[in-house]
Amino acid sequence: MIIATNVSKKFGSLTALNDFSVTCNKGECIALIGPNGSGKTTFIKTILGMVVCDSGFITVNGCNIKNHWEYRSRIGYMPQIGRYPDNMTIGQVLDMMKDIRGKQNKNLLDEDLIISFGLQPLMNKRMRTLSGGTRQKVSAALAFLFNPELLILDEPTAGLDPVSSEILKEKIISEKQKGKLILITSHVLSELDDLVTQVIYMQDGCLCFHKTIEQLSIDTGQVKLAKAIAQVMQNK
Amino acid sequence: MKKVIKYVVIDILRNRIMMAYTLFLMVLSFSIFGLEDNSAKGLLGLLNIILIIVPLVSIVFSTIYVYNSAEFIELLVSQPLKRKTIWMSLFFGLSISMVLAFLIGAGIPVFIYQADITGMMMILIGVLLSVIFVAVAMLAAVKTRDKAKGIGVAILLWLYFALLFDGFVLFILFQFADYPVEKAMIAISMFNPLDLARIMILLKMDVSALMGYTGAVFKDFFGTELGMGLSFVVLLIWIFLPLGISTKRFKSKDL
């Protein structure tokens, strides 16, 4: 579903992505792992077209994303730090997104998370008054709202309380079973154990490896993802 | 695109600064027309203020608004929308609000006191200037990442158009006083929408006699329909050129 070919991106003298190639298919749940500043968020932003790559190209569903925008209607994106217009209330932000996506039809919307996060009583609160965690909940609810085929979650559980992050994890698992492609970045590896089927490990903007979780545990002899990755990092 | 414009306009119209600007223009216009017994004189007084205030508010407000909408823009870019649509919506939203404020604040008093061709011309010019400076502001905002620097650039641009350019023109006039520079002056005035606007209105008011020989040359050029048409085209270029450049920049901008 996503094919990235030789993608490079520089910010001034800093190389964020260096000849990065990767293929992601439907029905996979992929963990994007790497040290800070290894280009994970940049890669995600290039898929979304928020960052324009210097060379190489990315196709989503067989369509080159350059100069295209329709493909984004298939993507649900949860940013690392959700930033929303300060003066709008939660309800207004949700309504605006529905309006912009042109999906007013209630049946097509997936409002599970709004209900399970208990956002409904907060609908009239302005975005600037929200705590970091509530903001994350809004981001998550927005990402899942339009039933996208592709979910991109950048540090989804950062800032969420244990109950909420459990709710979110269950939601991710149920979406995975529907055969959607899910991309997750996270530093809390223990949380990814029961979610992901594949691991992409990045370092300094390069792809180190892209393996299934079974292959990784065979190669490293570790069952837990956290330990397996720790071993990979030590061997470098 | 209409949907996004709607959200931008609603957001701006809720802004208190916009309300204050409209009210300020209104009080100013009414008091100027009230002070002068001759409404043509009043129009002249209003002109000088409009040429200073409208571009200043338009450019500073738009620049700050674009920077403050960074989150909004970021949110929209990850949605199925064209970058061009987002940027154009922002431009139209800002322009509609600025024009609306000007029409209510200055348009209504001019309609009441001086509803002739000169008054209409003045309103039209005010509307064009509002839009021109929104376009210039958006260019300044897209070129500089830093907010403080961007606003500084916007203020400097205004300073340039409102004051420095005239100083520069005066300097040239005195330096080349021995040569026939009047025709060249027409060309030079095209480089500043404010000067162009001022000349266009002054000539409509028949006070060009006050401007001496240069005024006569101006009258020869701007007094004709071709000259007027050409000036309007130049003012439109002042909208579309900055807008085109900033859209192109925005399309390849990293967010």
GROMACS .gro file of C-alpha atoms in nm:
model
  491
    1MET     CA    1   0.000   0.000   0.000
    2ILE     CA    2   0.285   0.238   0.076
    3ILE     CA    3   0.595   0.208  -0.137
    4ALA     CA    4   0.878   0.449  -0.066
    5THR     CA    5   1.164   0.446  -0.314
    6ASN     CA    6   1.500   0.610  -0.245
    7VAL     CA    7   1.348   0.894  -0.048
    8SER     CA    8   1.595   1.159   0.066
    9LYS     CA    9   1.530   1.473   0.265
   10LYS     CA   10   1.768   1.730   0.402
   11PHE     CA   11   1.691   2.010   0.643
   12GLY     CA   12   1.978   2.246   0.576
   13SER     CA   13   2.289   2.041   0.648
   14LEU     CA   14   2.101   1.781   0.849
   15THR     CA   15   2.007   1.466   0.661
   16ALA     CA   16   1.672   1.348   0.793
   17LEU     CA   17   1.612   1.074   0.538
   18ASN     CA   18   1.891   0.915   0.339
   19ASP     CA   19   1.796   0.698   0.042
   20PHE     CA   20   1.514   0.542   0.238
   21SER     CA   21   1.318   0.262   0.070
   22VAL     CA   22   1.044   0.056   0.226
   23THR     CA   23   0.729  -0.131   0.129
   24CYS     CA   24   0.425  -0.164   0.353
   25ASN     CA   25   0.126  -0.380   0.267
   26LYS     CA   26  -0.234  -0.400   0.373
   27GLY     CA   27  -0.321  -0.586   0.689
   28GLU     CA   28   0.016  -0.520   0.848
   29CYS     CA   29   0.077  -0.340   1.170
   30ILE     CA   30   0.420  -0.191   1.151
   31ALA     CA   31   0.630  -0.042   1.429
   32LEU     CA   32   0.862   0.236   1.321
   33ILE     CA   33   1.147   0.229   1.569
   34GLY     CA   34   1.468   0.421   1.599
   35PRO     CA   35   1.660   0.659   1.826
   36ASN     CA   36   1.554   1.023   1.857
   37GLY     CA   37   1.619   1.216   1.541
   38SER     CA   38   1.642   0.908   1.324
   39GLY     CA   39   1.384   1.041   1.078
   40LYS     CA   40   1.070   0.856   1.186
   41THR     CA   41   0.847   1.160   1.206
   42THR     CA   42   1.000   1.303   0.890
   43PHE     CA   43   0.914   0.981   0.708
   44ILE     CA   44   0.557   0.998   0.834
   45LYS     CA   45   0.528   1.361   0.733
   46THR     CA   46   0.658   1.282   0.384
   47ILE     CA   47   0.387   1.018   0.344
   48LEU     CA   48   0.131   1.281   0.439
   49GLY     CA   49   0.282   1.538   0.206
   50MET     CA   50   0.355   1.776   0.493
   51VAL     CA   51   0.723   1.753   0.411
   52VAL     CA   52   0.825   1.748   0.047
   53CYS     CA   53   1.113   1.509  -0.020
   54ASP     CA   54   1.421   1.622  -0.214
   55SER     CA   55   1.453   1.307  -0.423
   56GLY     CA   56   1.288   0.969  -0.460
   57PHE     CA   57   0.915   0.910  -0.456
   58ILE     CA   58   0.640   0.758  -0.250
   59THR     CA   59   0.331   0.585  -0.380
   60VAL     CA   60   0.021   0.518  -0.173
   61ASN     CA   61  -0.217   0.269  -0.330
   62GLY     CA   62  -0.019   0.283  -0.652
   63CYS     CA   63  -0.053   0.657  -0.690
   64ASN     CA   64   0.247   0.887  -0.666
   65ILE     CA   65   0.176   1.129  -0.385
   66LYS     CA   66   0.357   1.416  -0.549
   67ASN     CA   67   0.107   1.679  -0.658
   68HIS     CA   68  -0.179   1.458  -0.548
   69TRP     CA   69  -0.401   1.505  -0.249
   70GLU     CA   70  -0.698   1.273  -0.292
   71TYR     CA   71  -0.505   0.984  -0.138
   72ARG     CA   72  -0.508   1.159   0.199
   73SER     CA   73  -0.879   1.083   0.236
   74ARG     CA   74  -0.770   0.723   0.300
   75ILE     CA   75  -0.532   0.820   0.577
   76GLY     CA   76  -0.599   0.882   0.943
   77TYR     CA   77  -0.313   1.066   1.107
   78MET     CA   78  -0.247   1.115   1.473
   79PRO     CA   79   0.039   1.363   1.519
   80GLN     CA   80   0.301   1.346   1.789
   81ILE     CA   81   0.188   1.681   1.925
   82GLY     CA   82  -0.166   1.762   1.823
   83ARG     CA   83  -0.193   2.131   1.747
   84TYR     CA   84  -0.537   2.275   1.690
   85PRO     CA   85  -0.683   2.623   1.649
   86ASP     CA   86  -0.697   2.760   2.003
   87ASN     CA   87  -1.031   2.932   1.979
   88MET     CA   88  -1.228   2.635   1.856
   89THR     CA   89  -1.408   2.390   2.082
   90ILE     CA   90  -1.363   2.015   2.051
   91GLY     CA   91  -1.706   1.989   1.890
   92GLN     CA   92  -1.621   2.259   1.638
   93VAL     CA   93  -1.294   2.093   1.543
   94LEU     CA   94  -1.470   1.760   1.490
   95ASP     CA   95  -1.750   1.921   1.291
   96MET     CA   96  -1.502   2.115   1.081
   97MET     CA   97  -1.312   1.797   0.995
   98LYS     CA   98  -1.635   1.620   0.903
   99ASP     CA   99  -1.731   1.918   0.691
  100ILE     CA  100  -1.394   1.932   0.515
  101ARG     CA  101  -1.383   1.560   0.454
  102GLY     CA  102  -1.738   1.585   0.324
  103LYS     CA  103  -1.856   1.296   0.536
  104GLN     CA  104  -2.161   1.398   0.728
  105ASN     CA  105  -2.312   1.051   0.702
  106LYS     CA  106  -2.322   0.916   1.055
  107ASN     CA  107  -2.305   0.552   0.942
  108LEU     CA  108  -1.964   0.593   0.782
  109LEU     CA  109  -1.814   0.759   1.086
  110ASP     CA  110  -1.638   0.566   1.354
  111GLU     CA  111  -1.713   0.748   1.677
  112ASP     CA  112  -1.607   0.462   1.906
  113LEU     CA  113  -1.314   0.649   2.049
  114ILE     CA  114  -1.510   0.967   2.117
  115ILE     CA  115  -1.746   0.760   2.328
  116SER     CA  116  -1.492   0.536   2.499
  117PHE     CA  117  -1.261   0.829   2.580
  118GLY     CA  118  -1.559   1.012   2.726
  119LEU     CA  119  -1.508   1.320   2.508
  120GLN     CA  120  -1.877   1.394   2.466
  121PRO     CA  121  -1.924   1.598   2.785
  122LEU     CA  122  -1.616   1.804   2.687
  123MET     CA  123  -1.744   1.903   2.344
  124ASN     CA  124  -1.785   2.269   2.441
  125LYS     CA  125  -1.436   2.309   2.584
  126ARG     CA  126  -1.197   2.526   2.389
  127MET     CA  127  -0.882   2.360   2.256
  128ARG     CA  128  -0.645   2.591   2.444
  129THR     CA  129  -0.794   2.489   2.779
  130LEU     CA  130  -0.730   2.118   2.722
  131SER     CA  131  -0.461   1.918   2.895
  132GLY     CA  132  -0.199   1.738   2.688
  133GLY     CA  133  -0.370   1.403   2.743
  134THR     CA  134  -0.714   1.524   2.637
  135ARG     CA  135  -0.559   1.680   2.331
  136GLN     CA  136  -0.406   1.340   2.247
  137LYS     CA  137  -0.748   1.184   2.285
  138VAL     CA  138  -0.892   1.434   2.039
  139SER     CA  139  -0.609   1.356   1.796
  140ALA     CA  140  -0.672   0.984   1.828
  141ALA     CA  141  -1.048   1.024   1.788
  142LEU     CA  142  -0.990   1.233   1.475
  143ALA     CA  143  -0.751   0.978   1.325
  144PHE     CA  144  -1.001   0.695   1.359
  145LEU     CA  145  -1.313   0.902   1.286
  146PHE     CA  146  -1.328   0.854   0.910
  147ASN     CA  147  -1.263   0.481   0.897
  148PRO     CA  148  -0.940   0.522   0.698
  149GLU     CA  149  -0.766   0.229   0.532
  150LEU     CA  150  -0.432   0.353   0.652
  151LEU     CA  151  -0.364   0.469   1.004
  152ILE     CA  152  -0.052   0.660   1.093
  153LEU     CA  153   0.002   0.701   1.464
  154ASP     CA  154   0.299   0.904   1.583
  155GLU     CA  155   0.366   0.823   1.950
  156PRO     CA  156   0.000   0.745   2.014
  157THR     CA  157   0.022   0.659   2.381
  158ALA     CA  158   0.255   0.939   2.492
  159GLY     CA  159   0.071   1.148   2.746
  160LEU     CA  160  -0.226   0.916   2.782
  161ASP     CA  161  -0.320   0.765   3.116
  162PRO     CA  162  -0.303   0.383   3.147
  163VAL     CA  163  -0.678   0.334   3.104
  164SER     CA  164  -0.694   0.547   2.790
  165SER     CA  165  -0.387   0.395   2.636
  166GLU     CA  166  -0.540   0.050   2.694
  167ILE     CA  167  -0.857   0.167   2.516
  168LEU     CA  168  -0.648   0.299   2.229
  169LYS     CA  169  -0.450  -0.026   2.203
  170GLU     CA  170  -0.766  -0.231   2.186
  171LYS     CA  171  -0.897  -0.003   1.915
  172ILE     CA  172  -0.574  -0.044   1.719
  173ILE     CA  173  -0.597  -0.425   1.746
  174SER     CA  174  -0.958  -0.428   1.630
  175GLU     CA  175  -0.871  -0.206   1.331
  176LYS     CA  176  -0.577  -0.432   1.249
  177GLN     CA  177  -0.811  -0.729   1.233
  178LYS     CA  178  -1.021  -0.543   0.978
  179GLY     CA  179  -0.721  -0.563   0.747
  180LYS     CA  180  -0.602  -0.202   0.767
  181LEU     CA  181  -0.245  -0.091   0.741
  182ILE     CA  182  -0.126   0.064   1.064
  183LEU     CA  183   0.203   0.250   1.111
  184ILE     CA  184   0.305   0.322   1.468
  185THR     CA  185   0.607   0.495   1.610
  186SER     CA  186   0.674   0.461   1.977
  187HIS     CA  187   0.954   0.455   2.228
  188VAL     CA  188   0.758   0.242   2.471
  189LEU     CA  189   0.848  -0.089   2.311
  190SER     CA  190   0.675  -0.304   2.570
  191GLU     CA  191   0.345  -0.157   2.454
  192LEU     CA  192   0.403  -0.262   2.096
  193ASP     CA  193   0.446  -0.633   2.176
  194ASP     CA  194   0.089  -0.739   2.127
  195LEU     CA  195   0.018  -0.489   1.849
  196VAL     CA  196   0.274  -0.512   1.574
  197THR     CA  197   0.346  -0.775   1.313
  198GLN     CA  198   0.652  -0.609   1.159
  199VAL     CA  199   0.933  -0.384   1.267
  200ILE     CA  200   1.112  -0.114   1.070
  201TYR     CA  201   1.427   0.000   1.243
  202MET     CA  202   1.573   0.334   1.138
  203GLN     CA  203   1.896   0.504   1.223
  204ASP     CA  204   2.027   0.839   1.096
  205GLY     CA  205   1.765   0.847   0.824
  206CYS     CA  206   1.861   0.505   0.686
  207LEU     CA  207   1.670   0.181   0.696
  208CYS     CA  208   1.855  -0.068   0.917
  209PHE     CA  209   1.613  -0.355   0.879
  210HIS     CA  210   1.252  -0.436   0.801
  211LYS     CA  211   1.153  -0.773   0.945
  212THR     CA  212   0.851  -0.957   1.068
  213ILE     CA  213   0.840  -0.993   1.443
  214GLU     CA  214   0.890  -1.370   1.418
  215GLN     CA  215   1.200  -1.324   1.207
  216LEU     CA  216   1.334  -1.072   1.456
  217SER     CA  217   1.289  -1.308   1.751
  218ILE     CA  218   1.459  -1.588   1.560
  219ASP     CA  219   1.752  -1.363   1.470
  220THR     CA  220   1.798  -1.228   1.818
  221GLY     CA  221   1.672  -1.519   2.025
  222GLN     CA  222   1.451  -1.284   2.226
  223VAL     CA  223   1.074  -1.306   2.255
  224LYS     CA  224   1.010  -0.958   2.385
  225LEU     CA  225   1.040  -0.673   2.137
  226ALA     CA  226   1.211  -0.445   2.387
  227LYS     CA  227   1.489  -0.695   2.452
  228ALA     CA  228   1.526  -0.783   2.087
  229ILE     CA  229   1.569  -0.419   1.991
  230ALA     CA  230   1.808  -0.361   2.281
  231GLN     CA  231   2.020  -0.646   2.154
  232VAL     CA  232   2.017  -0.506   1.801
  233MET     CA  233   2.124  -0.168   1.930
  234GLN     CA  234   2.407  -0.312   2.135
  235ASN     CA  235   2.540  -0.511   1.843
  236LYS     CA  236   2.568  -0.201   1.628
  237MET     CA  237  -1.249   2.569  -0.091
  238LYS     CA  238  -1.570   2.744   0.018
  239LYS     CA  239  -1.578   2.542   0.338
  240VAL     CA  240  -1.230   2.646   0.442
  241ILE     CA  241  -1.299   3.012   0.352
  242LYS     CA  242  -1.607   2.995   0.571
  243TYR     CA  243  -1.405   2.880   0.871
  244VAL     CA  244  -1.137   3.145   0.815
  245VAL     CA  245  -1.392   3.427   0.781
  246ILE     CA  246  -1.586   3.318   1.088
  247ASP     CA  247  -1.264   3.302   1.284
  248ILE     CA  248  -1.150   3.650   1.174
  249LEU     CA  249  -1.485   3.818   1.224
  250ARG     CA  250  -1.489   3.696   1.583
  251ASN     CA  251  -1.162   3.877   1.634
  252ARG     CA  252  -1.193   4.194   1.840
  253ILE     CA  253  -0.916   4.374   1.650
  254MET     CA  254  -1.123   4.350   1.334
  255MET     CA  255  -1.419   4.501   1.514
  256ALA     CA  256  -1.202   4.781   1.654
  257TYR     CA  257  -1.059   4.851   1.307
  258THR     CA  258  -1.407   4.883   1.156
  259LEU     CA  259  -1.523   5.109   1.436
  260PHE     CA  260  -1.209   5.321   1.416
  261LEU     CA  261  -1.252   5.373   1.041
  262MET     CA  262  -1.614   5.463   1.093
  263VAL     CA  263  -1.553   5.718   1.371
  264LEU     CA  264  -1.268   5.866   1.172
  265SER     CA  265  -1.467   5.898   0.851
  266PHE     CA  266  -1.770   6.048   1.015
  267SER     CA  267  -1.568   6.296   1.216
  268ILE     CA  268  -1.365   6.408   0.913
  269PHE     CA  269  -1.679   6.458   0.706
  270GLY     CA  270  -1.839   6.632   1.003
  271LEU     CA  271  -1.549   6.873   1.055
  272GLU     CA  272  -1.524   6.989   0.695
  273ASP     CA  273  -1.813   7.188   0.555
  274ASN     CA  274  -1.709   7.088   0.203
  275SER     CA  275  -1.738   6.713   0.164
  276ALA     CA  276  -1.483   6.710  -0.122
  277LYS     CA  277  -1.230   6.848   0.125
  278GLY     CA  278  -1.339   6.584   0.370
  279LEU     CA  279  -1.273   6.319   0.112
  280LEU     CA  280  -0.923   6.453   0.061
  281GLY     CA  281  -0.857   6.436   0.435
  282LEU     CA  282  -0.996   6.086   0.449
  283LEU     CA  283  -0.779   5.984   0.156
  284ASN     CA  284  -0.458   6.071   0.335
  285ILE     CA  285  -0.559   5.870   0.639
  286ILE     CA  286  -0.684   5.575   0.440
  287LEU     CA  287  -0.359   5.558   0.248
  288ILE     CA  288  -0.173   5.518   0.578
  289ILE     CA  289  -0.412   5.316   0.796
  290VAL     CA  290  -0.561   5.064   0.554
  291PRO     CA  291  -0.231   4.920   0.431
  292LEU     CA  292  -0.086   4.915   0.784
  293VAL     CA  293  -0.374   4.726   0.940
  294SER     CA  294  -0.409   4.501   0.638
  295ILE     CA  295  -0.043   4.397   0.626
  296VAL     CA  296   0.019   4.362   1.000
  297PHE     CA  297  -0.306   4.185   1.080
  298SER     CA  298  -0.270   3.942   0.788
  299THR     CA  299   0.089   3.855   0.874
  300ILE     CA  300   0.005   3.787   1.238
  301TYR     CA  301  -0.301   3.592   1.136
  302VAL     CA  302  -0.105   3.365   0.903
  303TYR     CA  303   0.149   3.294   1.177
  304ASN     CA  304  -0.122   3.229   1.433
  305SER     CA  305  -0.294   2.991   1.195
  306ALA     CA  306   0.013   2.769   1.178
  307GLU     CA  307  -0.171   2.496   1.371
  308PHE     CA  308  -0.478   2.531   1.157
  309ILE     CA  309  -0.271   2.511   0.839
  310GLU     CA  310  -0.084   2.207   0.972
  311LEU     CA  311  -0.412   2.037   1.051
  312LEU     CA  312  -0.549   2.108   0.705
  313VAL     CA  313  -0.237   1.998   0.518
  314SER     CA  314  -0.269   1.644   0.653
  315GLN     CA  315  -0.627   1.632   0.527
  316PRO     CA  316  -0.738   1.557   0.171
  317LEU     CA  317  -0.704   1.915   0.053
  318LYS     CA  318  -0.481   2.072  -0.209
  319ARG     CA  319  -0.213   2.301  -0.074
  320LYS     CA  320  -0.322   2.562  -0.322
  321THR     CA  321  -0.678   2.540  -0.193
  322ILE     CA  322  -0.562   2.595   0.164
  323TRP     CA  323  -0.351   2.897   0.076
  324MET     CA  324  -0.615   3.051  -0.150
  325SER     CA  325  -0.881   3.000   0.114
  326LEU     CA  326  -0.663   3.182   0.362
  327PHE     CA  327  -0.614   3.464   0.113
  328PHE     CA  328  -0.982   3.493   0.029
  329GLY     CA  329  -1.083   3.466   0.393
  330LEU     CA  330  -0.847   3.748   0.491
  331SER     CA  331  -0.939   3.960   0.189
  332ILE     CA  332  -1.312   3.921   0.244
  333SER     CA  333  -1.279   4.022   0.607
  334MET     CA  334  -1.053   4.322   0.538
  335VAL     CA  335  -1.276   4.443   0.254
  336LEU     CA  336  -1.587   4.398   0.466
  337ALA     CA  337  -1.434   4.600   0.748
  338PHE     CA  338  -1.332   4.875   0.506
  339LEU     CA  339  -1.670   4.885   0.333
  340ILE     CA  340  -1.856   4.913   0.661
  341GLY     CA  341  -1.608   5.149   0.827
  342ALA     CA  342  -1.525   5.386   0.541
  343GLY     CA  343  -1.763   5.285   0.264
  344ILE     CA  344  -2.084   5.379   0.443
  345PRO     CA  345  -1.971   5.734   0.542
  346VAL     CA  346  -1.845   5.799   0.190
  347PHE     CA  347  -2.176   5.679   0.049
  348ILE     CA  348  -2.363   5.916   0.278
  349TYR     CA  349  -2.151   6.229   0.225
  350GLN     CA  350  -1.996   6.193  -0.118
  351ALA     CA  351  -2.177   5.940  -0.331
  352ASP     CA  352  -2.031   6.055  -0.663
  353ILE     CA  353  -1.773   5.907  -0.898
  354THR     CA  354  -1.481   6.032  -0.686
  355GLY     CA  355  -1.628   5.872  -0.375
  356MET     CA  356  -1.684   5.541  -0.555
  357MET     CA  357  -1.330   5.558  -0.689
  358MET     CA  358  -1.201   5.608  -0.339
  359ILE     CA  359  -1.394   5.306  -0.210
  360LEU     CA  360  -1.272   5.094  -0.498
  361ILE     CA  361  -0.913   5.199  -0.434
  362GLY     CA  362  -0.950   5.127  -0.062
  363VAL     CA  363  -1.079   4.778  -0.140
  364LEU     CA  364  -0.794   4.713  -0.383
  365LEU     CA  365  -0.535   4.837  -0.133
  366SER     CA  366  -0.676   4.609   0.138
  367VAL     CA  367  -0.644   4.309  -0.089
  368ILE     CA  368  -0.299   4.409  -0.220
  369PHE     CA  369  -0.159   4.428   0.130
  370VAL     CA  370  -0.312   4.096   0.229
  371ALA     CA  371  -0.128   3.942  -0.067
  372VAL     CA  372   0.198   4.116   0.026
  373ALA     CA  373   0.160   4.009   0.390
  374MET     CA  374   0.112   3.646   0.291
  375LEU     CA  375   0.426   3.662   0.081
  376ALA     CA  376   0.619   3.801   0.378
  377ALA     CA  377   0.476   3.534   0.607
  378VAL     CA  378   0.555   3.241   0.382
  379LYS     CA  379   0.912   3.357   0.319
  380THR     CA  380   1.016   3.387   0.683
  381ARG     CA  381   0.978   3.105   0.930
  382ASP     CA  382   1.028   3.311   1.241
  383LYS     CA  383   0.721   3.497   1.360
  384ALA     CA  384   0.892   3.803   1.507
  385LYS     CA  385   1.105   3.842   1.196
  386GLY     CA  386   0.805   3.798   0.970
  387ILE     CA  387   0.607   4.070   1.145
  388GLY     CA  388   0.915   4.294   1.135
  389VAL     CA  389   0.942   4.240   0.761
  390ALA     CA  390   0.574   4.325   0.721
  391ILE     CA  391   0.614   4.652   0.911
  392LEU     CA  392   0.926   4.741   0.713
  393LEU     CA  393   0.740   4.673   0.390
  394TRP     CA  394   0.465   4.907   0.499
  395LEU     CA  395   0.721   5.168   0.597
  396TYR     CA  396   0.879   5.133   0.257
  397PHE     CA  397   0.552   5.171   0.067
  398ALA     CA  398   0.415   5.450   0.285
  399LEU     CA  399   0.727   5.662   0.352
  400LEU     CA  400   1.059   5.544   0.218
  401PHE     CA  401   0.947   5.513  -0.141
  402ASP     CA  402   0.836   5.877  -0.149
  403GLY     CA  403   1.168   5.984  -0.007
  404PHE     CA  404   1.342   5.787  -0.277
  405VAL     CA  405   1.125   5.947  -0.546
  406LEU     CA  406   1.195   6.296  -0.408
  407PHE     CA  407   1.566   6.219  -0.409
  408ILE     CA  408   1.552   6.119  -0.776
  409LEU     CA  409   1.344   6.425  -0.861
  410PHE     CA  410   1.597   6.661  -0.707
  411GLN     CA  411   1.896   6.483  -0.849
  412PHE     CA  412   1.757   6.488  -1.200
  413ALA     CA  413   1.573   6.819  -1.172
  414ASP     CA  414   1.745   6.945  -1.485
  415TYR     CA  415   1.617   6.663  -1.698
  416PRO     CA  416   1.262   6.589  -1.814
  417VAL     CA  417   1.184   6.313  -1.565
  418GLU     CA  418   0.807   6.361  -1.553
  419LYS     CA  419   0.734   6.070  -1.785
  420ALA     CA  420   0.974   5.847  -1.597
  421MET     CA  421   0.787   5.941  -1.279
  422ILE     CA  422   0.475   5.775  -1.416
  423ALA     CA  423   0.668   5.454  -1.464
  424ILE     CA  424   0.824   5.480  -1.119
  425SER     CA  425   0.486   5.534  -0.953
  426MET     CA  426   0.382   5.193  -1.083
  427PHE     CA  427   0.627   5.038  -0.839
  428ASN     CA  428   0.425   5.155  -0.542
  429PRO     CA  429   0.053   5.077  -0.524
  430LEU     CA  430   0.008   5.351  -0.263
  431ASP     CA  431   0.148   5.622  -0.489
  432LEU     CA  432  -0.054   5.493  -0.779
  433ALA     CA  433  -0.370   5.499  -0.568
  434ARG     CA  434  -0.298   5.850  -0.443
  435ILE     CA  435  -0.236   5.989  -0.792
  436MET     CA  436  -0.546   5.821  -0.931
  437ILE     CA  437  -0.772   5.975  -0.669
  438LEU     CA  438  -0.609   6.319  -0.669
  439LEU     CA  439  -0.656   6.343  -1.045
  440LYS     CA  440  -1.020   6.249  -1.012
  441MET     CA  441  -1.057   6.533  -0.762
  442ASP     CA  442  -0.920   6.795  -1.001
  443VAL     CA  443  -0.663   6.916  -0.756
  444SER     CA  444  -0.384   6.813  -0.994
  445ALA     CA  445  -0.329   7.181  -1.068
  446LEU     CA  446  -0.160   7.194  -0.730
  447MET     CA  447   0.102   6.948  -0.847
  448GLY     CA  448   0.256   7.182  -1.107
  449TYR     CA  449   0.404   7.060  -1.430
  450THR     CA  450   0.433   6.700  -1.311
  451GLY     CA  451   0.063   6.715  -1.234
  452ALA     CA  452  -0.007   6.819  -1.590
  453VAL     CA  453   0.193   6.527  -1.725
  454PHE     CA  454   0.012   6.295  -1.485
  455LYS     CA  455  -0.318   6.438  -1.594
  456ASP     CA  456  -0.227   6.369  -1.955
  457PHE     CA  457  -0.160   6.008  -1.873
  458PHE     CA  458  -0.391   5.911  -1.587
  459GLY     CA  459  -0.671   6.138  -1.709
  460THR     CA  460  -0.718   5.925  -2.019
  461GLU     CA  461  -0.917   5.607  -2.011
  462LEU     CA  462  -0.616   5.411  -2.125
  463GLY     CA  463  -0.409   5.550  -1.838
  464MET     CA  464  -0.680   5.473  -1.584
  465GLY     CA  465  -0.726   5.123  -1.721
  466LEU     CA  466  -0.354   5.064  -1.717
  467SER     CA  467  -0.329   5.181  -1.355
  468PHE     CA  468  -0.602   4.941  -1.250
  469VAL     CA  469  -0.424   4.661  -1.430
  470VAL     CA  470  -0.105   4.748  -1.241
  471LEU     CA  471  -0.296   4.741  -0.911
  472LEU     CA  472  -0.432   4.399  -1.002
  473ILE     CA  473  -0.080   4.283  -1.084
  474TRP     CA  474   0.014   4.398  -0.734
  475ILE     CA  475  -0.239   4.144  -0.606
  476PHE     CA  476  -0.167   3.852  -0.834
  477LEU     CA  477   0.212   3.869  -0.841
  478PRO     CA  478   0.271   3.837  -0.464
  479LEU     CA  479  -0.013   3.586  -0.439
  480GLY     CA  480   0.132   3.372  -0.719
  481ILE     CA  481   0.481   3.374  -0.569
  482SER     CA  482   0.358   3.293  -0.219
  483THR     CA  483   0.136   3.009  -0.344
  484LYS     CA  484   0.430   2.859  -0.526
  485ARG     CA  485   0.642   2.886  -0.212
  486PHE     CA  486   0.371   2.741   0.008
  487LYS     CA  487   0.327   2.439  -0.220
  488SER     CA  488   0.682   2.323  -0.151
  489LYS     CA  489   0.704   2.438   0.210
  490ASP     CA  490   0.782   2.187   0.485
  491LEU     CA  491   0.546   2.202   0.777
   0.00000   0.00000   0.00000
